Every structure is written in structure tokens, then in C-alpha cells.
Amino acid sequence: AQSVTQPDIHITVSEGASLELRCNYSYGATPYLFWYVQSPGQGLQLLLKYFSGDTLVQGIKGFEAEFKRSQSSFNLRKPSVHWSDAAEYFCAVGAAGSQGNLIFGKGTKLSVKP
Amino acid sequence: KAGVTQTPRYLIKTRGQQVTLSCSPISGHRSVSWYQQTPGQGLQFLFEYFSETQRNKGNFPGRFSGRQFSNSRSEMNVSTLELGDSALYLCASSSRGPTNTGELFFGEGSRLTVL
């Protein structure tokens, strides 16, 4: 079955510390992978995406993610977290030509300590 | 340019009623998808429309339906509301064709409460 697992429901990091949010997927075909962020009361905003090519992708707001096919993972990283990064982060997988139909993980809520 | 616009933003209904939610995509986007977001189930795909045709459908009962108009605006309808239909309903639009970036652009959602 196709699925996305985000093992961490809630993570708290100190401002300025590094961040890694985990994402594992199970998908039969070549996956298109996404990370979205959602602030309270808002819709989702795309941080970055991986379709093919370089397995390390750069996104907005200083985020990056690395696709590891052998581990079925697509972890999100940021070297130095800012208080404004506090939000909920969703990993998603989809198929080529079917980008409107994404399978989302349950999300990881990020809290940032001053 | 304007983003994805969803109306109404908040609404309260009672069990057994029906509700219609509206979504206006970004200008030029012809694909509209709908998602249900709840604390327990997370984000779940409802359906996708492109050029007035339903292209994909998620695993939801027939009480959930949608349509897309010639101007790409979309509506979704939920009939015979149940308490479990309380959720944030998110609409997302995307472009297809040469300008396709593979990104979904989400609206802020319509928060439905069923009493």
C-alpha cells in the first residue's frame, strides 16, 4: 500500500539549532516527493520538491531535503532554525501526471524555543 | 496574482444537512483538487478535477461530490452531514501543460463544524 510515515509527531528545537524532520514512504512507482508547511489557520505552502536528478534539493526559507531511494526516505533539514519556522510540516508523495492526488504523512509539529 | 480563494471560511451545520464549498483557483490553473484535513486522519485526498472532468477520486463515500465549471472554479458538496465530517476542507490548484511546476497551491480552507 502507498503510504507516507512521519515518525515524529512533535519536535521542539532551540532557535539557532539544526533541524531534521524524517519522512519515509512506500510507493510502487517512481515517486514525486514534496514537503509542505502549514502555519496555524493557513493552507499549505510548498517548501521543496523532488522529481528526479540531484538527490539533494534546495527549497525556500533555507530548507533542503535529501532523497535516499535505498532507505525510501526524504528527510527535511535546516542548519539553523528561526522562531518563525514554528509550524506543522507535511511530507507527501505522488505520481507523475497525478500531482493533484498526493498522499500526505500525518505531519510533524515543530516548536521553537527561544 | 491572486491565490486560491475558498468560501466560506467557516461554517456550522447540523447533522443531516448538506453543505456546498467553493474554490476559485489561481488564474490560468485548470486543475483543482480537494482534501479533507482532520486531527485523526490528517490530510486525505477527496477528488481532482481538470477541464470540468473528475480525474481522480479518493476513498470517500458518495455523499461527497464535486464539480468544476468552465472557468475552472470548483465546488464540493457533502450531503447528509455526519459529525465525522467536521474538518478543514482544503482546495488546491495547479497548472498543467508547459507551465506545470508540479506544485499544488493551497487555499486557506473552509472549516466545517457539524453539530
XYZ file of N, CA and C in Angstrom:
687
model
N 0.845 -1.195 0.000
C 0.000 0.000 0.000
C 0.876 1.239 0.000
N 0.382 2.255 -0.649
C 1.134 3.507 -0.714
C 0.922 4.275 0.592
N 2.014 4.764 1.137
C 1.890 5.471 2.414
C 3.088 6.367 2.643
N 2.907 7.305 3.545
C 3.984 8.181 3.976
C 3.983 8.183 5.491
N 5.158 7.984 6.073
C 5.286 7.944 7.520
C 6.188 9.067 7.999
N 5.668 9.851 8.902
C 6.479 10.848 9.593
C 6.514 10.402 11.056
N 7.632 9.838 11.480
C 7.664 9.180 12.794
C 7.513 10.129 13.976
N 7.888 11.362 13.781
C 7.862 12.325 14.886
C 6.606 13.191 14.803
N 5.764 13.082 15.829
C 4.543 13.884 15.846
C 4.851 15.327 16.221
N 5.773 15.470 17.197
C 6.082 16.809 17.705
C 7.574 16.874 18.023
N 8.226 17.913 17.555
C 9.652 18.149 17.816
C 9.816 19.563 18.339
N 10.658 19.694 19.357
C 10.995 21.016 19.883
C 12.498 21.220 19.740
N 12.890 22.313 19.135
C 14.302 22.651 18.990
C 14.510 24.089 19.457
N 15.729 24.378 19.820
C 16.078 25.729 20.229
C 16.373 26.573 19.009
N 16.045 27.834 19.082
C 16.345 28.742 17.976
C 17.847 28.732 17.706
N 18.198 28.600 16.443
C 19.591 28.537 16.042
C 20.128 27.129 15.917
N 19.411 26.164 16.462
C 19.833 24.770 16.365
C 19.464 24.215 14.999
N 20.095 23.090 14.670
C 19.785 22.441 13.401
C 18.519 21.596 13.540
N 17.939 21.277 12.396
C 16.669 20.554 12.387
C 16.708 19.457 11.342
N 16.165 18.301 11.692
C 15.938 17.262 10.695
C 14.585 16.627 10.978
N 13.718 16.665 9.994
C 12.407 16.030 10.090
C 12.412 14.813 9.174
N 11.960 13.685 9.728
C 12.050 12.435 8.995
C 10.792 12.128 8.199
N 11.006 11.492 7.072
C 9.906 11.077 6.209
C 10.301 9.787 5.511
N 9.474 8.770 5.641
C 9.661 7.527 4.905
C 8.411 7.260 4.086
N 8.602 6.693 2.922
C 7.464 6.486 2.043
C 7.458 5.050 1.522
N 6.279 4.631 1.139
C 6.109 3.357 0.461
C 5.290 3.647 -0.786
N 5.907 3.422 -1.950
C 5.240 3.816 -3.198
C 5.696 2.890 -4.303
N 4.765 2.386 -5.083
C 5.100 1.377 -6.077
C 5.887 1.914 -7.251
N 5.551 3.099 -7.707
C 6.205 3.667 -8.883
C 7.295 4.652 -8.436
N 7.944 5.244 -9.394
C 8.922 6.293 -9.087
C 8.182 7.459 -8.446
N 8.556 7.825 -7.231
C 7.756 8.828 -6.514
C 8.167 10.254 -6.847
N 7.179 11.117 -6.811
C 7.436 12.541 -6.736
C 7.259 12.889 -5.252
N 8.209 13.587 -4.659
C 8.207 13.831 -3.222
C 8.149 15.325 -2.936
N 7.433 15.655 -1.884
C 7.192 17.047 -1.545
C 7.281 17.232 -0.025
N 7.659 18.434 0.355
C 7.500 18.890 1.726
C 6.669 20.181 1.688
N 5.617 20.171 2.511
C 4.767 21.352 2.654
C 4.797 21.807 4.107
N 4.538 23.099 4.320
C 4.462 23.645 5.667
C 3.111 24.325 5.846
N 2.565 24.182 7.046
C 1.269 24.784 7.344
C 1.355 25.551 8.659
N 1.113 26.835 8.602
C 1.030 27.645 9.810
C -0.412 27.617 10.299
N -0.634 27.867 11.594
C -1.993 27.788 12.150
C -2.985 28.640 11.379
N -4.106 28.020 11.022
C -5.158 28.734 10.320
C -4.875 29.014 8.863
N -3.816 28.421 8.351
C -3.425 28.684 6.970
C -3.496 27.422 6.124
N -3.402 27.619 4.820
C -3.268 26.468 3.944
C -1.834 25.981 3.929
N -1.530 25.113 3.003
C -0.188 24.549 2.915
C 0.642 25.307 1.887
N 1.920 25.440 2.198
C 2.846 26.085 1.283
C 3.963 25.114 0.941
N 4.296 25.023 -0.330
C 5.358 24.119 -0.762
C 6.723 24.635 -0.332
N 7.501 23.774 0.335
C 8.879 24.112 0.697
C 9.848 23.662 -0.393
N 9.669 22.437 -0.852
C 10.549 21.898 -1.891
C 9.930 20.639 -2.467
N 10.515 20.199 -3.596
C 10.007 19.016 -4.263
C 11.160 18.276 -4.921
N 10.971 16.978 -5.082
C 11.942 16.154 -5.792
C 11.199 15.359 -6.858
N 11.662 15.524 -8.090
C 11.111 14.727 -9.176
C 12.159 13.754 -9.695
N 13.355 14.243 -9.949
C 14.432 13.405 -10.469
C 15.719 14.204 -10.373
N 16.829 13.563 -10.735
C 18.099 14.274 -10.778
C 18.805 14.298 -9.447
N 19.424 15.409 -9.143
C 20.196 15.554 -7.912
C 19.344 15.205 -6.702
N 19.851 14.319 -5.881
C 19.045 13.830 -4.758
C 18.989 14.810 -3.595
N 19.804 15.836 -3.617
C 19.759 16.878 -2.596
C 19.069 18.088 -3.224
N 17.921 18.440 -2.691
C 17.160 19.540 -3.274
C 17.070 20.703 -2.294
N 17.148 21.882 -2.847
C 17.058 23.089 -2.044
C 15.664 23.681 -2.173
N 15.181 24.225 -1.079
C 13.861 24.820 -1.106
C 13.871 26.247 -0.604
N 12.702 26.726 -0.279
C 12.586 28.084 0.224
C 12.909 28.118 1.708
N 13.143 29.314 2.226
C 13.359 29.535 3.650
C 14.565 28.776 4.201
N 15.521 28.430 3.361
C 16.739 27.769 3.814
C 16.615 26.275 4.059
N 15.513 25.657 3.665
C 15.320 24.227 3.841
C 15.942 23.439 2.691
N 16.345 22.219 2.996
C 16.821 21.288 1.994
C 16.328 19.890 2.370
N 16.312 19.006 1.396
C 15.913 17.630 1.663
C 16.739 16.708 0.796
N 16.964 15.503 1.279
C 17.756 14.525 0.553
C 16.926 13.286 0.286
N 16.852 12.905 -0.963
C 16.148 11.693 -1.378
C 17.117 10.525 -1.310
N 16.749 9.498 -0.554
C 17.551 8.278 -0.471
C 16.663 7.109 -0.870
N 16.852 6.678 -2.093
C 15.985 5.619 -2.621
C 16.144 4.329 -1.820
N 17.380 4.007 -1.450
C 17.644 2.733 -0.756
C 16.960 2.682 0.606
N 16.738 3.853 1.195
C 16.093 3.914 2.502
C 14.645 4.375 2.405
N 14.166 4.635 1.199
C 12.809 5.151 0.995
C 12.555 6.344 1.916
N 13.515 7.250 1.918
C 13.393 8.395 2.821
C 13.558 9.705 2.064
N 13.020 10.729 2.650
C 13.114 12.080 2.082
C 13.074 13.042 3.262
N 14.186 13.112 3.987
C 14.247 13.897 5.214
C 14.484 15.371 4.932
N 13.846 16.186 5.718
C 13.947 17.642 5.577
C 14.940 18.175 6.597
N 15.783 19.105 6.176
C 16.799 19.647 7.080
C 16.869 21.164 6.963
N 17.338 21.750 8.072
C 17.638 23.177 8.071
C 18.776 23.388 9.054
N 19.836 24.070 8.673
C 21.007 24.193 9.546
C 20.775 25.055 10.787
N 19.907 26.047 10.688
C 19.697 26.949 11.813
C 18.234 27.388 11.830
N 17.518 26.971 12.845
C 16.081 27.216 12.895
C 15.781 28.606 13.457
N 14.794 29.241 12.887
C 14.331 30.562 13.329
C 12.976 30.393 13.999
N 12.641 31.307 14.911
C 11.366 31.183 15.626
C 10.184 31.129 14.650
N 10.320 31.789 13.507
C 9.219 31.821 12.543
C 9.026 30.477 11.830
N 9.940 29.533 12.060
C 9.786 28.206 11.446
C 8.794 27.331 12.206
N 8.345 27.777 13.370
C 7.373 27.005 14.126
C 6.100 26.851 13.308
N 5.729 25.606 13.026
C 4.604 25.303 12.147
C 4.460 23.789 12.096
N 3.561 23.306 11.255
C 3.433 21.871 11.034
C 3.947 21.549 9.632
N 4.712 20.484 9.546
C 5.382 20.127 8.297
C 4.851 18.786 7.808
N 4.537 18.762 6.526
C 3.957 17.566 5.922
C 4.823 17.084 4.762
N 5.109 15.804 4.775
C 5.768 15.147 3.663
C 4.677 14.508 2.803
N 4.855 14.521 1.484
C 3.831 13.969 0.599
C 4.487 13.276 -0.583
N 3.784 12.306 -1.122
C 4.281 11.565 -2.294
C 3.182 11.507 -3.333
N 3.576 11.567 -4.590
C 2.621 11.484 -5.678
C 3.266 10.854 -6.881
N 2.461 10.679 -7.912
C 2.942 10.062 -9.145
C 3.018 11.097 -10.238
N 3.878 10.821 -11.189
C 3.980 11.688 -12.344
C 2.639 11.751 -13.049
N 2.226 12.948 -13.408
C 0.969 13.115 -14.116
C -0.242 13.063 -13.230
N -0.029 12.903 -11.928
C -1.161 12.829 -11.000
C -0.865 13.687 -9.790
N -0.333 14.873 -10.066
C 0.149 15.694 -8.965
C -0.959 16.211 -8.079
N -2.188 16.184 -8.543
C -3.274 16.659 -7.696
C -3.647 15.671 -6.626
N -3.208 14.439 -6.770
C -3.553 13.372 -5.855
C -2.309 12.984 -5.078
N -2.121 13.615 -3.967
C -0.954 13.358 -3.130
C -1.350 12.559 -1.895
N -0.410 11.734 -1.452
C -0.566 11.032 -0.184
C 0.307 11.757 0.820
N -0.323 12.231 1.883
C 0.387 13.010 2.892
C 0.688 12.175 4.127
N 1.814 12.494 4.766
C 2.072 11.988 6.096
C 1.200 12.725 7.094
N 1.208 12.247 8.342
C 0.362 12.830 9.382
C 0.900 14.162 9.900
N 2.111 14.496 9.513
C 2.667 15.781 9.888
C 3.544 15.723 11.121
N 4.479 16.661 11.195
C 5.324 16.866 12.369
C 5.181 18.317 12.793
N 4.757 18.507 14.037
C 4.614 19.856 14.547
C 5.939 20.304 15.137
N 6.434 21.424 14.673
C 7.709 21.959 15.136
C 7.475 23.125 16.079
N 8.016 23.035 17.280
C 8.039 24.147 18.225
C 9.470 24.638 18.341
N 9.643 25.945 18.486
C 10.972 26.536 18.573
C 11.101 27.265 19.902
N 12.097 26.869 20.698
C 12.364 27.518 21.986
C 13.274 28.712 21.771
N 12.998 29.817 22.488
C 13.872 30.993 22.340
C 15.249 30.766 22.960
N -0.297 37.632 -8.560
C -1.673 37.333 -8.889
C -2.358 36.718 -7.670
N -3.683 36.742 -7.676
C -4.433 36.267 -6.528
C -4.209 34.777 -6.345
N -4.271 34.346 -5.067
C -4.093 32.942 -4.758
C -5.386 32.188 -4.877
N -5.392 30.996 -4.311
C -6.590 30.162 -4.305
C -7.557 30.709 -3.248
N -8.778 30.925 -3.650
C -9.773 31.509 -2.757
C -10.859 30.503 -2.445
N -11.078 30.284 -1.148
C -12.110 29.352 -0.730
C -13.174 30.091 0.073
N -14.415 29.767 -0.215
C -15.524 30.349 0.550
C -16.554 29.267 0.858
N -17.239 29.376 2.002
C -16.928 30.285 3.094
C -15.721 29.800 3.886
N -15.157 30.620 4.709
C -14.017 30.206 5.524
C -14.453 29.370 6.718
N -15.571 29.708 7.281
C -16.088 28.985 8.441
C -17.589 28.781 8.268
N -18.034 27.614 8.681
C -19.463 27.382 8.678
C -19.830 26.290 9.664
N -21.048 26.404 10.184
C -21.571 25.452 11.150
C -22.864 24.892 10.601
N -22.948 23.580 10.598
C -24.138 22.892 10.112
C -24.570 21.865 11.156
N -25.761 21.350 10.992
C -26.229 20.282 11.865
C -26.308 18.980 11.082
N -26.287 17.894 11.817
C -26.345 16.568 11.195
C -27.540 16.462 10.256
N -27.329 15.833 9.120
C -28.393 15.643 8.152
C -28.477 16.730 7.099
N -27.895 17.894 7.403
C -27.909 18.965 6.397
C -26.897 18.686 5.304
N -26.901 19.531 4.300
C -25.889 19.440 3.262
C -25.136 20.758 3.198
N -23.951 20.704 2.586
C -23.125 21.906 2.508
C -22.428 21.947 1.147
N -22.253 23.143 0.658
C -21.508 23.356 -0.594
C -20.368 24.325 -0.323
N -19.182 23.919 -0.713
C -17.982 24.737 -0.545
C -17.470 25.142 -1.917
N -16.924 26.341 -1.992
C -16.493 26.864 -3.281
C -14.998 27.125 -3.299
N -14.408 26.967 -4.463
C -12.975 27.194 -4.631
C -12.715 27.880 -5.962
N -12.019 29.006 -5.908
C -11.574 29.680 -7.129
C -10.071 29.501 -7.248
N -9.606 28.824 -8.293
C -8.171 28.566 -8.421
C -7.411 29.806 -8.872
N -6.110 29.675 -8.841
C -5.268 30.734 -9.371
C -5.571 30.894 -10.863
N -5.589 32.126 -11.312
C -5.893 32.404 -12.706
C -4.974 31.612 -13.624
N -5.569 30.902 -14.573
C -4.785 30.099 -15.503
C -4.626 28.649 -15.086
N -4.900 28.343 -13.833
C -4.820 26.952 -13.378
C -6.109 26.234 -13.737
N -5.971 25.050 -14.311
C -7.149 24.317 -14.740
C -7.403 23.064 -13.918
N -6.481 22.768 -13.012
C -6.646 21.584 -12.171
C -6.965 22.008 -10.747
N -7.991 21.409 -10.176
C -8.384 21.702 -8.796
C -8.533 20.384 -8.045
N -7.899 20.332 -6.880
C -8.004 19.156 -6.012
C -8.600 19.568 -4.685
N -9.265 18.615 -4.049
C -9.863 18.857 -2.736
C -9.305 17.843 -1.748
N -9.044 18.337 -0.536
C -8.546 17.495 0.538
C -9.352 17.774 1.800
N -9.494 16.718 2.607
C -10.094 16.843 3.935
C -8.972 16.720 4.965
N -8.932 17.634 5.904
C -7.918 17.567 6.961
C -8.593 17.476 8.316
N -8.293 16.407 9.041
C -8.794 16.218 10.403
C -7.633 15.847 11.307
N -7.754 16.106 12.616
C -6.669 15.745 13.529
C -6.374 14.251 13.532
N -7.381 13.431 13.366
C -7.179 11.995 13.449
C -6.653 11.361 12.174
N -7.185 11.763 11.064
C -6.836 11.147 9.775
C -5.825 11.954 8.972
N -5.572 13.174 9.369
C -4.637 14.001 8.616
C -5.257 14.496 7.320
N -4.416 14.652 6.329
C -4.853 15.148 5.024
C -5.207 13.979 4.125
N -6.434 13.979 3.647
C -6.876 12.895 2.785
C -7.438 13.475 1.494
N -7.043 12.876 0.392
C -7.453 13.319 -0.933
C -8.910 12.966 -1.185
N -9.663 13.957 -1.640
C -11.072 13.735 -1.965
C -11.260 13.481 -3.457
N -10.924 14.464 -4.262
C -11.012 14.328 -5.719
C -10.232 15.439 -6.408
N -10.002 15.192 -7.706
C -9.306 16.165 -8.551
C -10.117 16.365 -9.819
N -10.210 17.621 -10.214
C -10.906 17.967 -11.449
C -9.954 18.693 -12.392
N -10.111 18.389 -13.651
C -9.345 19.073 -14.686
C -10.241 19.223 -15.894
N -10.348 20.433 -16.394
C -11.212 20.707 -17.539
C -12.595 20.126 -17.356
N -13.161 20.385 -16.208
C -14.542 20.023 -15.868
C -14.774 18.522 -15.713
N -13.714 17.741 -15.716
C -13.836 16.291 -15.603
C -13.136 15.817 -14.342
N -13.778 14.917 -13.629
C -13.126 14.341 -12.458
C -12.047 13.375 -12.926
N -10.829 13.604 -12.509
C -9.689 12.789 -12.962
C -9.306 11.728 -11.953
N -9.439 12.044 -10.687
C -9.101 11.095 -9.640
C -10.093 11.254 -8.503
N -10.299 10.169 -7.779
C -11.218 10.222 -6.646
C -10.621 9.441 -5.497
N -10.724 9.992 -4.319
C -10.237 9.307 -3.128
C -11.280 8.357 -2.579
N -10.955 7.794 -1.441
C -11.806 6.773 -0.847
C -12.804 7.400 0.135
N -13.751 8.098 -0.384
C -14.794 8.731 0.409
C -16.157 8.258 -0.089
N -17.145 8.272 0.818
C -18.484 7.822 0.384
C -19.099 8.768 -0.633
N -20.153 8.284 -1.264
C -20.811 9.028 -2.319
C -21.454 10.317 -1.850
N -21.556 10.506 -0.527
C -22.099 11.762 -0.011
C -21.211 12.956 -0.389
N -19.972 12.642 -0.693
C -19.017 13.681 -1.079
C -18.974 13.756 -2.602
N -19.260 14.898 -3.130
C -19.249 15.057 -4.581
C -18.672 16.417 -4.932
N -18.335 16.567 -6.179
C -17.774 17.838 -6.601
C -18.079 18.092 -8.057
N -17.717 19.266 -8.484
C -17.825 19.585 -9.903
C -16.903 20.761 -10.203
N -16.626 20.924 -11.483
C -15.795 22.049 -11.913
C -16.496 22.728 -13.076
N -16.425 24.026 -13.071
C -17.098 24.819 -14.093
C -16.116 25.197 -15.203
N -16.655 25.753 -16.270
C -15.819 26.080 -17.434
C -14.760 27.127 -17.113
N -14.961 27.917 -16.074
C -13.959 28.915 -15.677
C -12.975 28.351 -14.652
N -12.997 27.044 -14.461
C -12.126 26.285 -13.557
C -12.515 26.382 -12.092
N -13.443 27.218 -11.739
C -13.935 27.249 -10.363
C -14.554 25.902 -10.024
N -14.412 25.540 -8.757
C -14.895 24.220 -8.358
C -15.755 24.332 -7.109
N -16.648 23.420 -6.981
C -17.455 23.300 -5.770
C -17.414 21.852 -5.310
N -17.488 21.686 -3.994
C -17.698 20.350 -3.468
C -18.925 20.391 -2.569
N -19.608 19.299 -2.553
C -20.844 19.181 -1.802
C -20.771 17.958 -0.896
N -21.264 18.131 0.303
C -21.394 16.995 1.216
C -22.854 16.937 1.636
N -23.481 15.834 1.365
C -24.895 15.676 1.725
C -25.018 14.856 3.010
N -26.149 14.959 3.632
C -26.450 14.191 4.847
C -25.260 14.214 5.805
N -24.948 15.389 6.261
C -23.764 15.583 7.086
C -23.775 14.722 8.339
N -22.578 14.235 8.673
C -22.353 13.464 9.894
C -21.354 14.230 10.762
N -21.360 13.894 12.061
C -20.437 14.575 12.967
C -18.996 14.440 12.493
N -18.670 13.268 11.936
C -17.307 12.999 11.493
C -16.878 13.799 10.270
N -17.807 14.525 9.675
C -17.446 15.355 8.523
C -16.856 16.687 8.958
N -16.867 16.948 10.254
C -16.236 18.174 10.760
C -14.755 18.136 10.414
N -14.297 19.133 9.710
C -12.921 19.108 9.206
C -12.594 20.436 8.551
N -11.331 20.570 8.213
C -10.882 21.665 7.356
C -10.818 21.108 5.936
N -11.534 21.718 5.036
C -11.547 21.272 3.645
C -10.666 22.214 2.833
N -9.626 21.645 2.265
C -8.638 22.425 1.531
C -8.771 22.190 0.039
N -8.696 23.268 -0.678
C -8.692 23.218 -2.131
C -7.290 23.588 -2.602
N -6.846 22.946 -3.662
C -5.541 23.255 -4.218
C -5.641 23.315 -5.734
N -4.927 24.231 -6.318
C -4.938 24.310 -7.776
C -3.528 24.107 -8.313
N -3.463 23.687 -9.535
C -2.180 23.534 -10.201
C -2.366 23.762 -11.694
N -1.273 24.075 -12.332
C -1.311 24.239 -13.783
C -0.930 22.920 -14.419
N -1.346 22.711 -15.584
C -0.905 21.554 -16.357
C -0.390 22.083 -17.689
N 0.350 21.290 -18.375
C 0.885 21.729 -19.648
C 2.260 22.347 -19.481
N 2.663 23.209 -20.395
C 4.041 23.720 -20.415
C 4.451 24.467 -19.162
N 3.500 25.078 -18.483
C 3.860 25.868 -17.306
C 3.773 25.063 -16.019
N 3.571 23.800 -16.115
C 3.398 22.960 -14.939
C 4.684 22.883 -14.115
N 4.605 23.277 -12.859
C 5.776 23.209 -11.988
C 5.682 22.042 -11.025
N 4.587 21.297 -11.087
C 4.415 20.177 -10.180
C 3.976 20.586 -8.800
N 3.664 21.840 -8.598
C 3.315 22.329 -7.278
C 1.808 22.488 -7.138
N 1.311 22.128 -5.982
C -0.061 22.422 -5.617
C -0.082 23.722 -4.820
N -0.981 24.612 -5.169
C -1.161 25.868 -4.449
C -2.458 25.746 -3.653
N -2.327 25.828 -2.334
C -3.477 25.599 -1.463
C -4.140 26.905 -1.046
N -5.463 26.813 -0.903
C -6.196 27.884 -0.264
C -6.100 27.746 1.242
N -6.733 28.678 1.957
C -6.684 28.655 3.409
C -7.707 27.703 4.022
N -8.603 27.198 3.196
C -9.517 26.180 3.672
C -10.865 26.702 4.121
N -11.811 25.793 4.155
C -13.144 26.059 4.718
C -13.295 25.139 5.930
N -13.477 25.752 7.089
C -13.599 24.935 8.304
C -15.068 24.661 8.573
N -15.428 23.400 8.475
C -16.806 22.954 8.660
C -16.954 22.306 10.034
N -17.926 22.765 10.780
C -18.276 22.146 12.046
C -19.685 21.596 11.942
N -19.829 20.322 12.260
C -21.145 19.682 12.216
C -21.597 19.389 13.640
N -22.737 19.932 14.014
C -23.251 19.757 15.383
C -24.398 18.750 15.403
